[in-house]
PDB file of C-alpha atoms and ligand atoms in Angstrom:
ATOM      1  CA  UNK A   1     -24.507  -0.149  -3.737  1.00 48.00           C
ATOM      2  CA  UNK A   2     -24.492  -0.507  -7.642  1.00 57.00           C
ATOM      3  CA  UNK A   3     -23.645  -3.770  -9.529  1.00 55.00           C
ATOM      4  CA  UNK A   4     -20.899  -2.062 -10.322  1.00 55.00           C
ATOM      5  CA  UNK A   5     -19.075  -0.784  -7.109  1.00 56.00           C
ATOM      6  CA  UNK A   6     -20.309  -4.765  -5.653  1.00 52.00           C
ATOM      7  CA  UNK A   7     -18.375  -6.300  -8.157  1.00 53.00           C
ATOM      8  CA  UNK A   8     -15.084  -3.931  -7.081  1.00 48.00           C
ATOM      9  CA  UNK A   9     -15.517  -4.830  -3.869  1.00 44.00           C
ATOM     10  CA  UNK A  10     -15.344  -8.354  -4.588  1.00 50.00           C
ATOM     11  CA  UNK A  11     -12.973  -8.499  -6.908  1.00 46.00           C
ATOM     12  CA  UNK A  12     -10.246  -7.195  -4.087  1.00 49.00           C
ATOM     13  CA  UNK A  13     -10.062 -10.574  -2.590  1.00 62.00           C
ATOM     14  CA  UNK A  14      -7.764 -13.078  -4.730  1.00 83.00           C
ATOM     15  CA  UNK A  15      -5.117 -15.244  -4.296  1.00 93.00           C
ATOM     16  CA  UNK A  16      -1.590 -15.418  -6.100  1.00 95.00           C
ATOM     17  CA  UNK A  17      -2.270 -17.762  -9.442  1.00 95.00           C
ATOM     18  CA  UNK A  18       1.256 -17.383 -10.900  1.00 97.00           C
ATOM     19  CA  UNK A  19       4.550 -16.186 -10.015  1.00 98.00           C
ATOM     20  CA  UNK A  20       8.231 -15.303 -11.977  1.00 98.00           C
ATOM     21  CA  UNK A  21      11.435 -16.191 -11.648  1.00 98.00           C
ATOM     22  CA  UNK A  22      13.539 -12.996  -9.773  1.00 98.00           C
ATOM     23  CA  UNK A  23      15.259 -10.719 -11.629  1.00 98.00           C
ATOM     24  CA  UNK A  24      17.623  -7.627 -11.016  1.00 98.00           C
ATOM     25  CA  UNK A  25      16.757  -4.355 -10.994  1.00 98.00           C
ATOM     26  CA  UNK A  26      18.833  -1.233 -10.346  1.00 98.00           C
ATOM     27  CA  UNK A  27      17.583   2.047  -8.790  1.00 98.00           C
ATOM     28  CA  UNK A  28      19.187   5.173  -7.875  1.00 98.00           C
ATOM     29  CA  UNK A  29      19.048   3.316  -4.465  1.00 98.00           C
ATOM     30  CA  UNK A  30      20.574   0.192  -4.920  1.00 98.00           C
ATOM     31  CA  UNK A  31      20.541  -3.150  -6.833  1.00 98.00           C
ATOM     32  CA  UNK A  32      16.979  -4.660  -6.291  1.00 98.00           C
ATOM     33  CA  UNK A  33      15.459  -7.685  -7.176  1.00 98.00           C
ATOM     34  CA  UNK A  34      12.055  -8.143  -8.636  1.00 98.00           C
ATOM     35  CA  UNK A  35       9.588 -10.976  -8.654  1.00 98.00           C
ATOM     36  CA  UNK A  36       5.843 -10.397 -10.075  1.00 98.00           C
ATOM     37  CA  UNK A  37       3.091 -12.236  -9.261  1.00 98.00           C
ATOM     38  CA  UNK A  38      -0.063 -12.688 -10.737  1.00 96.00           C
ATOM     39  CA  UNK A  39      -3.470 -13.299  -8.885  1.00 94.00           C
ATOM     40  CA  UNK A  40      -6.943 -14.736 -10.334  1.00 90.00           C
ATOM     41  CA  UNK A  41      -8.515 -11.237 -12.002  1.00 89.00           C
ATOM     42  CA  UNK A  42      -5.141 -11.543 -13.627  1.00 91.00           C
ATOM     43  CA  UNK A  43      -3.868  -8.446 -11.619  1.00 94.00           C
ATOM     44  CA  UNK A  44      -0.094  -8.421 -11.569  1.00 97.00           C
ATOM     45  CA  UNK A  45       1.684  -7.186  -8.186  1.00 97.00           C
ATOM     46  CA  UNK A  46       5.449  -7.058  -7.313  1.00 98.00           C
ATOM     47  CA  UNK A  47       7.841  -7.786  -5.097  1.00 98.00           C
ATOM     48  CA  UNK A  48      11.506  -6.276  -4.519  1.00 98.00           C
ATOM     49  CA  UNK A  49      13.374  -6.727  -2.226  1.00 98.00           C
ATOM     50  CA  UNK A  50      17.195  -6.795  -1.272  1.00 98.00           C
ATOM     51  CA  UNK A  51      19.560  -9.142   0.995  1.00 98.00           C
ATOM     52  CA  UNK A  52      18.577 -12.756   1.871  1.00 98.00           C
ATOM     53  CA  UNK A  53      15.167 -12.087   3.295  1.00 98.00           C
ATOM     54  CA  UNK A  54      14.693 -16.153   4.363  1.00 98.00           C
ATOM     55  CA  UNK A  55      16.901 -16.021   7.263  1.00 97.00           C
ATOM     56  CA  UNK A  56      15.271 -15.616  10.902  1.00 96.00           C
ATOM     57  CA  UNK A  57      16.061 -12.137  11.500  1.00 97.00           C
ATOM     58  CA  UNK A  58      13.062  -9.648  10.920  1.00 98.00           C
ATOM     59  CA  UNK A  59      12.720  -8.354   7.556  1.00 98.00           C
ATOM     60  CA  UNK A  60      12.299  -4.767   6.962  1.00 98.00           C
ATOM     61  CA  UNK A  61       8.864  -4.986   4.878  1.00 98.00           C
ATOM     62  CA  UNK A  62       6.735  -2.354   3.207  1.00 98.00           C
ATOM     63  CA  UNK A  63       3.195  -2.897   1.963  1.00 98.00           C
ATOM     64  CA  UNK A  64       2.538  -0.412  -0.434  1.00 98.00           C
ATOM     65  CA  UNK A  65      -0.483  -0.109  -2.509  1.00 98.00           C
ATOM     66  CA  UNK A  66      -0.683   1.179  -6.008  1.00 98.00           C
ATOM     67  CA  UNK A  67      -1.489   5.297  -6.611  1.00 98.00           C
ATOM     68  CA  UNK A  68      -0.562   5.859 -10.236  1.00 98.00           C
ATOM     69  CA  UNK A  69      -0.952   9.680  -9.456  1.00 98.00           C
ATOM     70  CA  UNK A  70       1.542   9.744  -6.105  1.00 98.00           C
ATOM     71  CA  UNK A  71       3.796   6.609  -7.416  1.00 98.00           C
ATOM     72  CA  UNK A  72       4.422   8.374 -10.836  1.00 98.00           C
ATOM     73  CA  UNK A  73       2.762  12.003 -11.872  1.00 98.00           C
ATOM     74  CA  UNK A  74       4.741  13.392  -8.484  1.00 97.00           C
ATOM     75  CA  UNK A  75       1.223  14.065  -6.681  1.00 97.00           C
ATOM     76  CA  UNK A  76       1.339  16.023  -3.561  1.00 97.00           C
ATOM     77  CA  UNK A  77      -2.291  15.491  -2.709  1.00 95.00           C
ATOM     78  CA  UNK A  78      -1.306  12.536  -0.618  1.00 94.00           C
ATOM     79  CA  UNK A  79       2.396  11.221   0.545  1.00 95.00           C
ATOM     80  CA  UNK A  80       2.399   7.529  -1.618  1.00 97.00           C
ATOM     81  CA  UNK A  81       4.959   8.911  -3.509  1.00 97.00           C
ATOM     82  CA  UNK A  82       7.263  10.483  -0.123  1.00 97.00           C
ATOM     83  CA  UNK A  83       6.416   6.975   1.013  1.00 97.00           C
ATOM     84  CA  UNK A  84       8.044   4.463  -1.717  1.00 98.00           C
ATOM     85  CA  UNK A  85      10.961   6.171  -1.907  1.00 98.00           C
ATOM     86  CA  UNK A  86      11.486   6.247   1.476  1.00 98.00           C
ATOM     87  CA  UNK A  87      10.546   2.672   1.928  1.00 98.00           C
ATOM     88  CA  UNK A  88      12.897   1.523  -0.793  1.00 98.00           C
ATOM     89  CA  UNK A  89      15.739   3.855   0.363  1.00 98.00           C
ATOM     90  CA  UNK A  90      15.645   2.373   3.857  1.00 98.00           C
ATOM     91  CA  UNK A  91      15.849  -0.863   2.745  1.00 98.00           C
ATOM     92  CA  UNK A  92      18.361   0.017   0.913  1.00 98.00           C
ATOM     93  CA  UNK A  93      19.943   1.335   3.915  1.00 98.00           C
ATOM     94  CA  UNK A  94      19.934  -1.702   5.617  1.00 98.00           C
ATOM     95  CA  UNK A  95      20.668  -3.544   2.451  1.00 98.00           C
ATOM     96  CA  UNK A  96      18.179  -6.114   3.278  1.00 98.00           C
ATOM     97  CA  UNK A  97      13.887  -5.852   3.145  1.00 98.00           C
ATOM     98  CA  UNK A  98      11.257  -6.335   0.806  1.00 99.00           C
ATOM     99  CA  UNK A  99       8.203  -4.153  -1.004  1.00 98.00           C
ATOM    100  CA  UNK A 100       5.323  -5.142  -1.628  1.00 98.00           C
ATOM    101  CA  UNK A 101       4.125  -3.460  -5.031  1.00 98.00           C
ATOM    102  CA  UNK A 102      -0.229  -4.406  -4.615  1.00 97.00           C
ATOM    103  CA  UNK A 103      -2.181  -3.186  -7.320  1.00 96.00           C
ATOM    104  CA  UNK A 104      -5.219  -1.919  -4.944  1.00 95.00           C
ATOM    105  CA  UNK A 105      -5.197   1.434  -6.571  1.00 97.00           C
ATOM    106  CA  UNK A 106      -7.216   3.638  -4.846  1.00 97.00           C
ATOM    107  CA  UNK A 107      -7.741   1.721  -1.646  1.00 95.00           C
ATOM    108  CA  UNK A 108      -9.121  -0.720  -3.842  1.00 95.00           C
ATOM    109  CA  UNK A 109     -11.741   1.190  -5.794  1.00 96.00           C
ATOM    110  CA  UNK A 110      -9.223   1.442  -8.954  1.00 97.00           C
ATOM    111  CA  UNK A 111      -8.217   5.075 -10.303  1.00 98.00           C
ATOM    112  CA  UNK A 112     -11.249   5.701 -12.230  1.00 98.00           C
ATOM    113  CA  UNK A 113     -13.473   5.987  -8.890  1.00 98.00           C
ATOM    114  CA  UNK A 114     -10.112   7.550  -7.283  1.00 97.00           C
ATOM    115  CA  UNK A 115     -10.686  10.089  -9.740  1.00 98.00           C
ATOM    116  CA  UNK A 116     -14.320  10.489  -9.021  1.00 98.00           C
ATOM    117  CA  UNK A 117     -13.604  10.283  -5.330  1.00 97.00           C
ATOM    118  CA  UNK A 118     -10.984  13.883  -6.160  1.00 97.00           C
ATOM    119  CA  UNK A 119     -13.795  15.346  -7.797  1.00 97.00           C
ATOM    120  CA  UNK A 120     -15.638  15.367  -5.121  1.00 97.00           C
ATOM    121  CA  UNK A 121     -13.115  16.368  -2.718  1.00 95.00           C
ATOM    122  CA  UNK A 122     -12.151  18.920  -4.939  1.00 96.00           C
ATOM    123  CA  UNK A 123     -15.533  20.348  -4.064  1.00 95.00           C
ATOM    124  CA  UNK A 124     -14.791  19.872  -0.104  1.00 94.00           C
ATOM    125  CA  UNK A 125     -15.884  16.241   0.805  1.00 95.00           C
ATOM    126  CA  UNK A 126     -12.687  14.350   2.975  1.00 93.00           C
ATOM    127  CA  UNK A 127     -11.483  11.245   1.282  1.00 93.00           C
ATOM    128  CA  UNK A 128     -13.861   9.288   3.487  1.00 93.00           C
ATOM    129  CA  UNK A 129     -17.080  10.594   3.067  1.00 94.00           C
ATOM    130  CA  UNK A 130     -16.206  10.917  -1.347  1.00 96.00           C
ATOM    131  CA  UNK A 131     -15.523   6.873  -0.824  1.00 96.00           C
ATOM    132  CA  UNK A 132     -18.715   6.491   0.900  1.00 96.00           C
ATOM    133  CA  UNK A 133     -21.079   9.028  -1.420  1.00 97.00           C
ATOM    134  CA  UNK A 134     -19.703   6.933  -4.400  1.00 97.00           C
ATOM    135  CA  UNK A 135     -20.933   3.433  -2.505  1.00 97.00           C
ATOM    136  CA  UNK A 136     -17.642   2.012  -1.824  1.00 96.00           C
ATOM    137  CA  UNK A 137     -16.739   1.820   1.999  1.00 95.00           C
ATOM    138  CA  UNK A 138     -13.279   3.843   3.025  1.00 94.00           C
ATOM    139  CA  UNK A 139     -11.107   0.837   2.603  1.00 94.00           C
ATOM    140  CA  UNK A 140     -11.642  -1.766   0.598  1.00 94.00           C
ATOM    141  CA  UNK A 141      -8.374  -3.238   0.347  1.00 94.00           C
ATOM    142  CA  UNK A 142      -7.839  -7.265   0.940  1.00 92.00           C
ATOM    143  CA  UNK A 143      -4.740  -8.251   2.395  1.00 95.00           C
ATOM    144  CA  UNK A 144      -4.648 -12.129   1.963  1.00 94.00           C
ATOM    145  CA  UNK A 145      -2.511 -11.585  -0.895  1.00 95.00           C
ATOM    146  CA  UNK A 146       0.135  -9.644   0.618  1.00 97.00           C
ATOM    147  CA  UNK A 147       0.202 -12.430   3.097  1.00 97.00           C
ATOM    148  CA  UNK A 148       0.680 -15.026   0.084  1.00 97.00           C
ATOM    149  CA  UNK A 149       3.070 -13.147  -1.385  1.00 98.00           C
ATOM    150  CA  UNK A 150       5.187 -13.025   2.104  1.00 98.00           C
ATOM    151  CA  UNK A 151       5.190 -16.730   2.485  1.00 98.00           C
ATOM    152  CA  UNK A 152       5.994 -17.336  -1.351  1.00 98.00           C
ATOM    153  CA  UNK A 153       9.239 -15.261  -0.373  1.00 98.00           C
ATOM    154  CA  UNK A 154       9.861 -17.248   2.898  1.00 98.00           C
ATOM    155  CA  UNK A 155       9.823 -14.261   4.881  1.00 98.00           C
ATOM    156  CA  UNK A 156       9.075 -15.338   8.580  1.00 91.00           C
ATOM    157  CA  UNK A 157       8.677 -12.558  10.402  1.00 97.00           C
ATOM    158  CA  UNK A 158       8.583  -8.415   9.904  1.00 98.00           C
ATOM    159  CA  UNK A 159       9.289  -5.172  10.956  1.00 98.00           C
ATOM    160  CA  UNK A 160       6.395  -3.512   9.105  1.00 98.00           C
ATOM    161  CA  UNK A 161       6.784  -0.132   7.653  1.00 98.00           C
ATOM    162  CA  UNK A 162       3.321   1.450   7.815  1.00 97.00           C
ATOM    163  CA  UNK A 163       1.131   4.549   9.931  1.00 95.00           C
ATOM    164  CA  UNK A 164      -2.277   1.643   9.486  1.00 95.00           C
ATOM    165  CA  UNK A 165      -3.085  -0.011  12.132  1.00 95.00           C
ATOM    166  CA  UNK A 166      -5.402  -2.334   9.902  1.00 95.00           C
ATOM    167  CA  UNK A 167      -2.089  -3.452   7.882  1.00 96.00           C
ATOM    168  CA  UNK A 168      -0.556  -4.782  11.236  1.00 97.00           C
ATOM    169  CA  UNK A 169      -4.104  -6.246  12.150  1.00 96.00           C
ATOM    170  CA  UNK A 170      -4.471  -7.720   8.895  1.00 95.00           C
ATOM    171  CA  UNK A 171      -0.773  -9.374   8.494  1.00 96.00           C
ATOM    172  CA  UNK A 172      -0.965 -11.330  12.473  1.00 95.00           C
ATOM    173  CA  UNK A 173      -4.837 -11.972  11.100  1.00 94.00           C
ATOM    174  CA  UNK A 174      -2.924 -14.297   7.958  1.00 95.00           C
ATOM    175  CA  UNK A 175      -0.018 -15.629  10.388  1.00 95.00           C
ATOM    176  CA  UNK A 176       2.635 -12.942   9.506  1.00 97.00           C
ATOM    177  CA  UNK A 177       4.660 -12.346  12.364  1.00 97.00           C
ATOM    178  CA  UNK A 178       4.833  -8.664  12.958  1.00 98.00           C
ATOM    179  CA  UNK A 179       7.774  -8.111  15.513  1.00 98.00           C
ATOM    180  CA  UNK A 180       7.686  -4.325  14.905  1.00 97.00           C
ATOM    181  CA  UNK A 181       5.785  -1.456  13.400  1.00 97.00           C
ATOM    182  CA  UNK A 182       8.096   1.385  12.167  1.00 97.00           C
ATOM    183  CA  UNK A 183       6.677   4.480  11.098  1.00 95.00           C
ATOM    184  CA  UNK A 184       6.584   5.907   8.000  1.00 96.00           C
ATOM    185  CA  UNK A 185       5.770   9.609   8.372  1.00 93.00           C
ATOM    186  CA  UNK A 186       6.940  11.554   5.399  1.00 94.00           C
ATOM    187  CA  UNK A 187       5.907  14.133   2.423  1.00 90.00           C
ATOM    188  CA  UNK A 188       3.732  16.216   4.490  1.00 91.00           C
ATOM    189  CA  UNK A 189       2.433  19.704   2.662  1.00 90.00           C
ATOM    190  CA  UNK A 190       0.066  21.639   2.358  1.00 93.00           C
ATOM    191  CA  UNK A 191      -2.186  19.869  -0.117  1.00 92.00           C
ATOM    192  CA  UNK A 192      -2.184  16.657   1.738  1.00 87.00           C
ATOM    193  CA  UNK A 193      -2.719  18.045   5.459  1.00 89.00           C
ATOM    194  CA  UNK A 194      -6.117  17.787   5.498  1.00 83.00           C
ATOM    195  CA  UNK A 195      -5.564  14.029   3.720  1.00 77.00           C
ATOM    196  CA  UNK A 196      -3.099  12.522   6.542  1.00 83.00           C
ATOM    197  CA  UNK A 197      -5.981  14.628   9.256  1.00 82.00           C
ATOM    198  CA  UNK A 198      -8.861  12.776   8.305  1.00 83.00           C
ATOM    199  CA  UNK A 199      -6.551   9.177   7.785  1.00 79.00           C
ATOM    200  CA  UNK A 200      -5.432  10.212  11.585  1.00 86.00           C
ATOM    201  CA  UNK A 201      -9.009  11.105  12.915  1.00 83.00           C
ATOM    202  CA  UNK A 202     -11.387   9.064  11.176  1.00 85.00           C
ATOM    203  CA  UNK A 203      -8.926   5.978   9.837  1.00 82.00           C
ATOM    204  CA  UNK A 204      -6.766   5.679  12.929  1.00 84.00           C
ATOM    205  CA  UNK A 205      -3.524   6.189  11.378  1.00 87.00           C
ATOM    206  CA  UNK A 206      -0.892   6.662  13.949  1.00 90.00           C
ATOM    207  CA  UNK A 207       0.547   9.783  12.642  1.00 84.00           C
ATOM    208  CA  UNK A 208       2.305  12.338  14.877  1.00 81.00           C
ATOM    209  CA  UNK A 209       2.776  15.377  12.779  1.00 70.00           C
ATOM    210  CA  UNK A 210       6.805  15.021  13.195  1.00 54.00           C
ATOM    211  CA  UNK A 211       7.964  14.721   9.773  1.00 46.00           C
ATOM    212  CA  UNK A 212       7.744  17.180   7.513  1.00 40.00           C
TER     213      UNK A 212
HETATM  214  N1  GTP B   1     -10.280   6.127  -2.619  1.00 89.65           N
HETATM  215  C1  GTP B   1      -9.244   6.912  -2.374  1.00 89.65           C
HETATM  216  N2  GTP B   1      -8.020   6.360  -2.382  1.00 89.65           N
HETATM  217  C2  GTP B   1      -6.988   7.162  -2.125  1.00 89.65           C
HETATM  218  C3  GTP B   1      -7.127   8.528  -1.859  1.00 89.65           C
HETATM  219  N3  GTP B   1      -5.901   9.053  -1.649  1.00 89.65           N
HETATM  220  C4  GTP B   1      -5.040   8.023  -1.779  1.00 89.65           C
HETATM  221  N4  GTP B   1      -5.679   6.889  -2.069  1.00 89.65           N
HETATM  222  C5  GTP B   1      -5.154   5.542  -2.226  1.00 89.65           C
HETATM  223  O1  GTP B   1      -4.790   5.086  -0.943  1.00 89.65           O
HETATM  224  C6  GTP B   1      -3.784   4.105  -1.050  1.00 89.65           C
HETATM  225  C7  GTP B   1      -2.712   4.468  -0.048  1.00 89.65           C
HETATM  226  O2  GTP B   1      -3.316   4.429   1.190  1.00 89.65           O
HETATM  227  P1  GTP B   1      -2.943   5.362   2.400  1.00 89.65           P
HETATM  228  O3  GTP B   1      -4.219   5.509   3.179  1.00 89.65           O
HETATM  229  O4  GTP B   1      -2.219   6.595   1.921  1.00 89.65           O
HETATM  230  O5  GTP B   1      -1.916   4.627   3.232  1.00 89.65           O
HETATM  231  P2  GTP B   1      -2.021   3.194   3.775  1.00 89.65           P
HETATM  232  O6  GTP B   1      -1.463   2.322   2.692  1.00 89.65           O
HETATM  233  O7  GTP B   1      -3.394   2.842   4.232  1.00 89.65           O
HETATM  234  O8  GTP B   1      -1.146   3.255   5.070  1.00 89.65           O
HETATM  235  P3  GTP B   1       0.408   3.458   5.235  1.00 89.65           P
HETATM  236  O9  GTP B   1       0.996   2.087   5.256  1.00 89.65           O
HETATM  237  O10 GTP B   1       0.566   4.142   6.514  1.00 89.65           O
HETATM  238  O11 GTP B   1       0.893   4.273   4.074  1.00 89.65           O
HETATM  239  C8  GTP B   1      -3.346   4.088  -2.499  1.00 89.65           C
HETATM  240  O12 GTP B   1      -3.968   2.996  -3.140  1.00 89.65           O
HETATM  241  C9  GTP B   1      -3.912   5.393  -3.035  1.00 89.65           C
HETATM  242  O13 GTP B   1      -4.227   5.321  -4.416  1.00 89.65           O
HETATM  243  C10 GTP B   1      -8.429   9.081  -1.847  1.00 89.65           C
HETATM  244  O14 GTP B   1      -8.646  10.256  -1.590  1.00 89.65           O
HETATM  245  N5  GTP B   1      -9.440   8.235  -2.119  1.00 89.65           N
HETATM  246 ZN1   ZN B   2      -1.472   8.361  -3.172  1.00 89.65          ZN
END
């Protein structure tokens, strides 16, 4: 592993240095609120959510991490996109739940090596193996933060939107009660298939082909 890609690695574990007030924020879905945080490589996440999400009942809760090319340039290569809108539209739904916005683009390796990582896959590697050939391992997301963030918001417990087992691993691991794991199967096509496969078979996604 380069200087480089060790750095990356290390810089995905941080903790929440500064946080703002709430403020609204309308969507096509319904009246949000927003609170951004700011962690120690001075890496800004979000929060919005909807309802009072300090009361016991579990919270709906999505942790989504950042993909500038599925979040915002409509990508079909992978269902990030399909997925926030969904999350955000079911909490809407249920007019109370919370997003977590975490700037881990890429699993972590940022969209530069993303980009790389497409490259290669472009020339028939899985996502996987490109993560691996480029030094990084498959995943190398932190979730301490998203933990931090939860208690900051005096969430106590969550019905966790998310087909990764490591996410529901990773929240109990920091003392977030998980009551539920809801799946969130969406966006399917033919340019991700392969994607959502190899997340299945060699991530251990729970994914069951249903929604297309
Ligand atoms: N390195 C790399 N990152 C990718 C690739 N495709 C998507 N991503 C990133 O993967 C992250 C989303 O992860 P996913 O594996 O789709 O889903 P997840 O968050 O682990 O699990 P879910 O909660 O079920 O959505 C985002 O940060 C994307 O930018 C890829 O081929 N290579
Ligand atoms: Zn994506």
């Amino acid at each position: 592993m380069t200087e480089d890609n060790k750095s990356i690695k290390e810089q995905t574990g941080y903790h929440i240095t500064d946080v703002t007030e709430s403020a609204k924020l309308p969507t096509p879905f319904g009246i949000f609120n927003i609170i951004a945080f700011k962690d120690e490589q001075n890496k800004e996440h979000a929060a919005v959510y909807m309802g009072d999400i300090t009361t016991d009942a579990p919270v709906l809760a999505r942790i989504h991490s950042e993909c500038l090319t599925g979040d915002t340039m409509f990508s079909l290569k992978c269902d990030c996109g399909f997925q926030l809108e969904a999350a955000m539209k079911q909490i809407a739904k249920e007019k109370r739940g919370v997003l977590l916005y975490v700037r881990q683009e890429g699993r972590g390796i940022g969209l530069f090596n993303k980009i790389k990582a497409y490259h290669l896959q472009d020339n028939g590697m899985d996502t996987v193996d490109a993560n691996l050939h480029l030094g990084f391992p498959a995943d190398a997301r932190h979730y301490e933060i998203c933990a931090e963030m939860f208690n900051y918001l005096k969430v106590k417990s969550i019905k966790l939107m998310t087909n990764n087992p490591l996410k529901v691993a990773e929240m109990k691991k920091y003392n977030i009660n998980v009551v539920e794991r809801v799946a969130i199967e969406v966006g399917r096509n033919k340019y991700n298939e392969n994607y959502l496969d190899t997340k299945e078979e060699r991530m251990g996604h729970w994914l069951t082909h249903g929604n297309h």
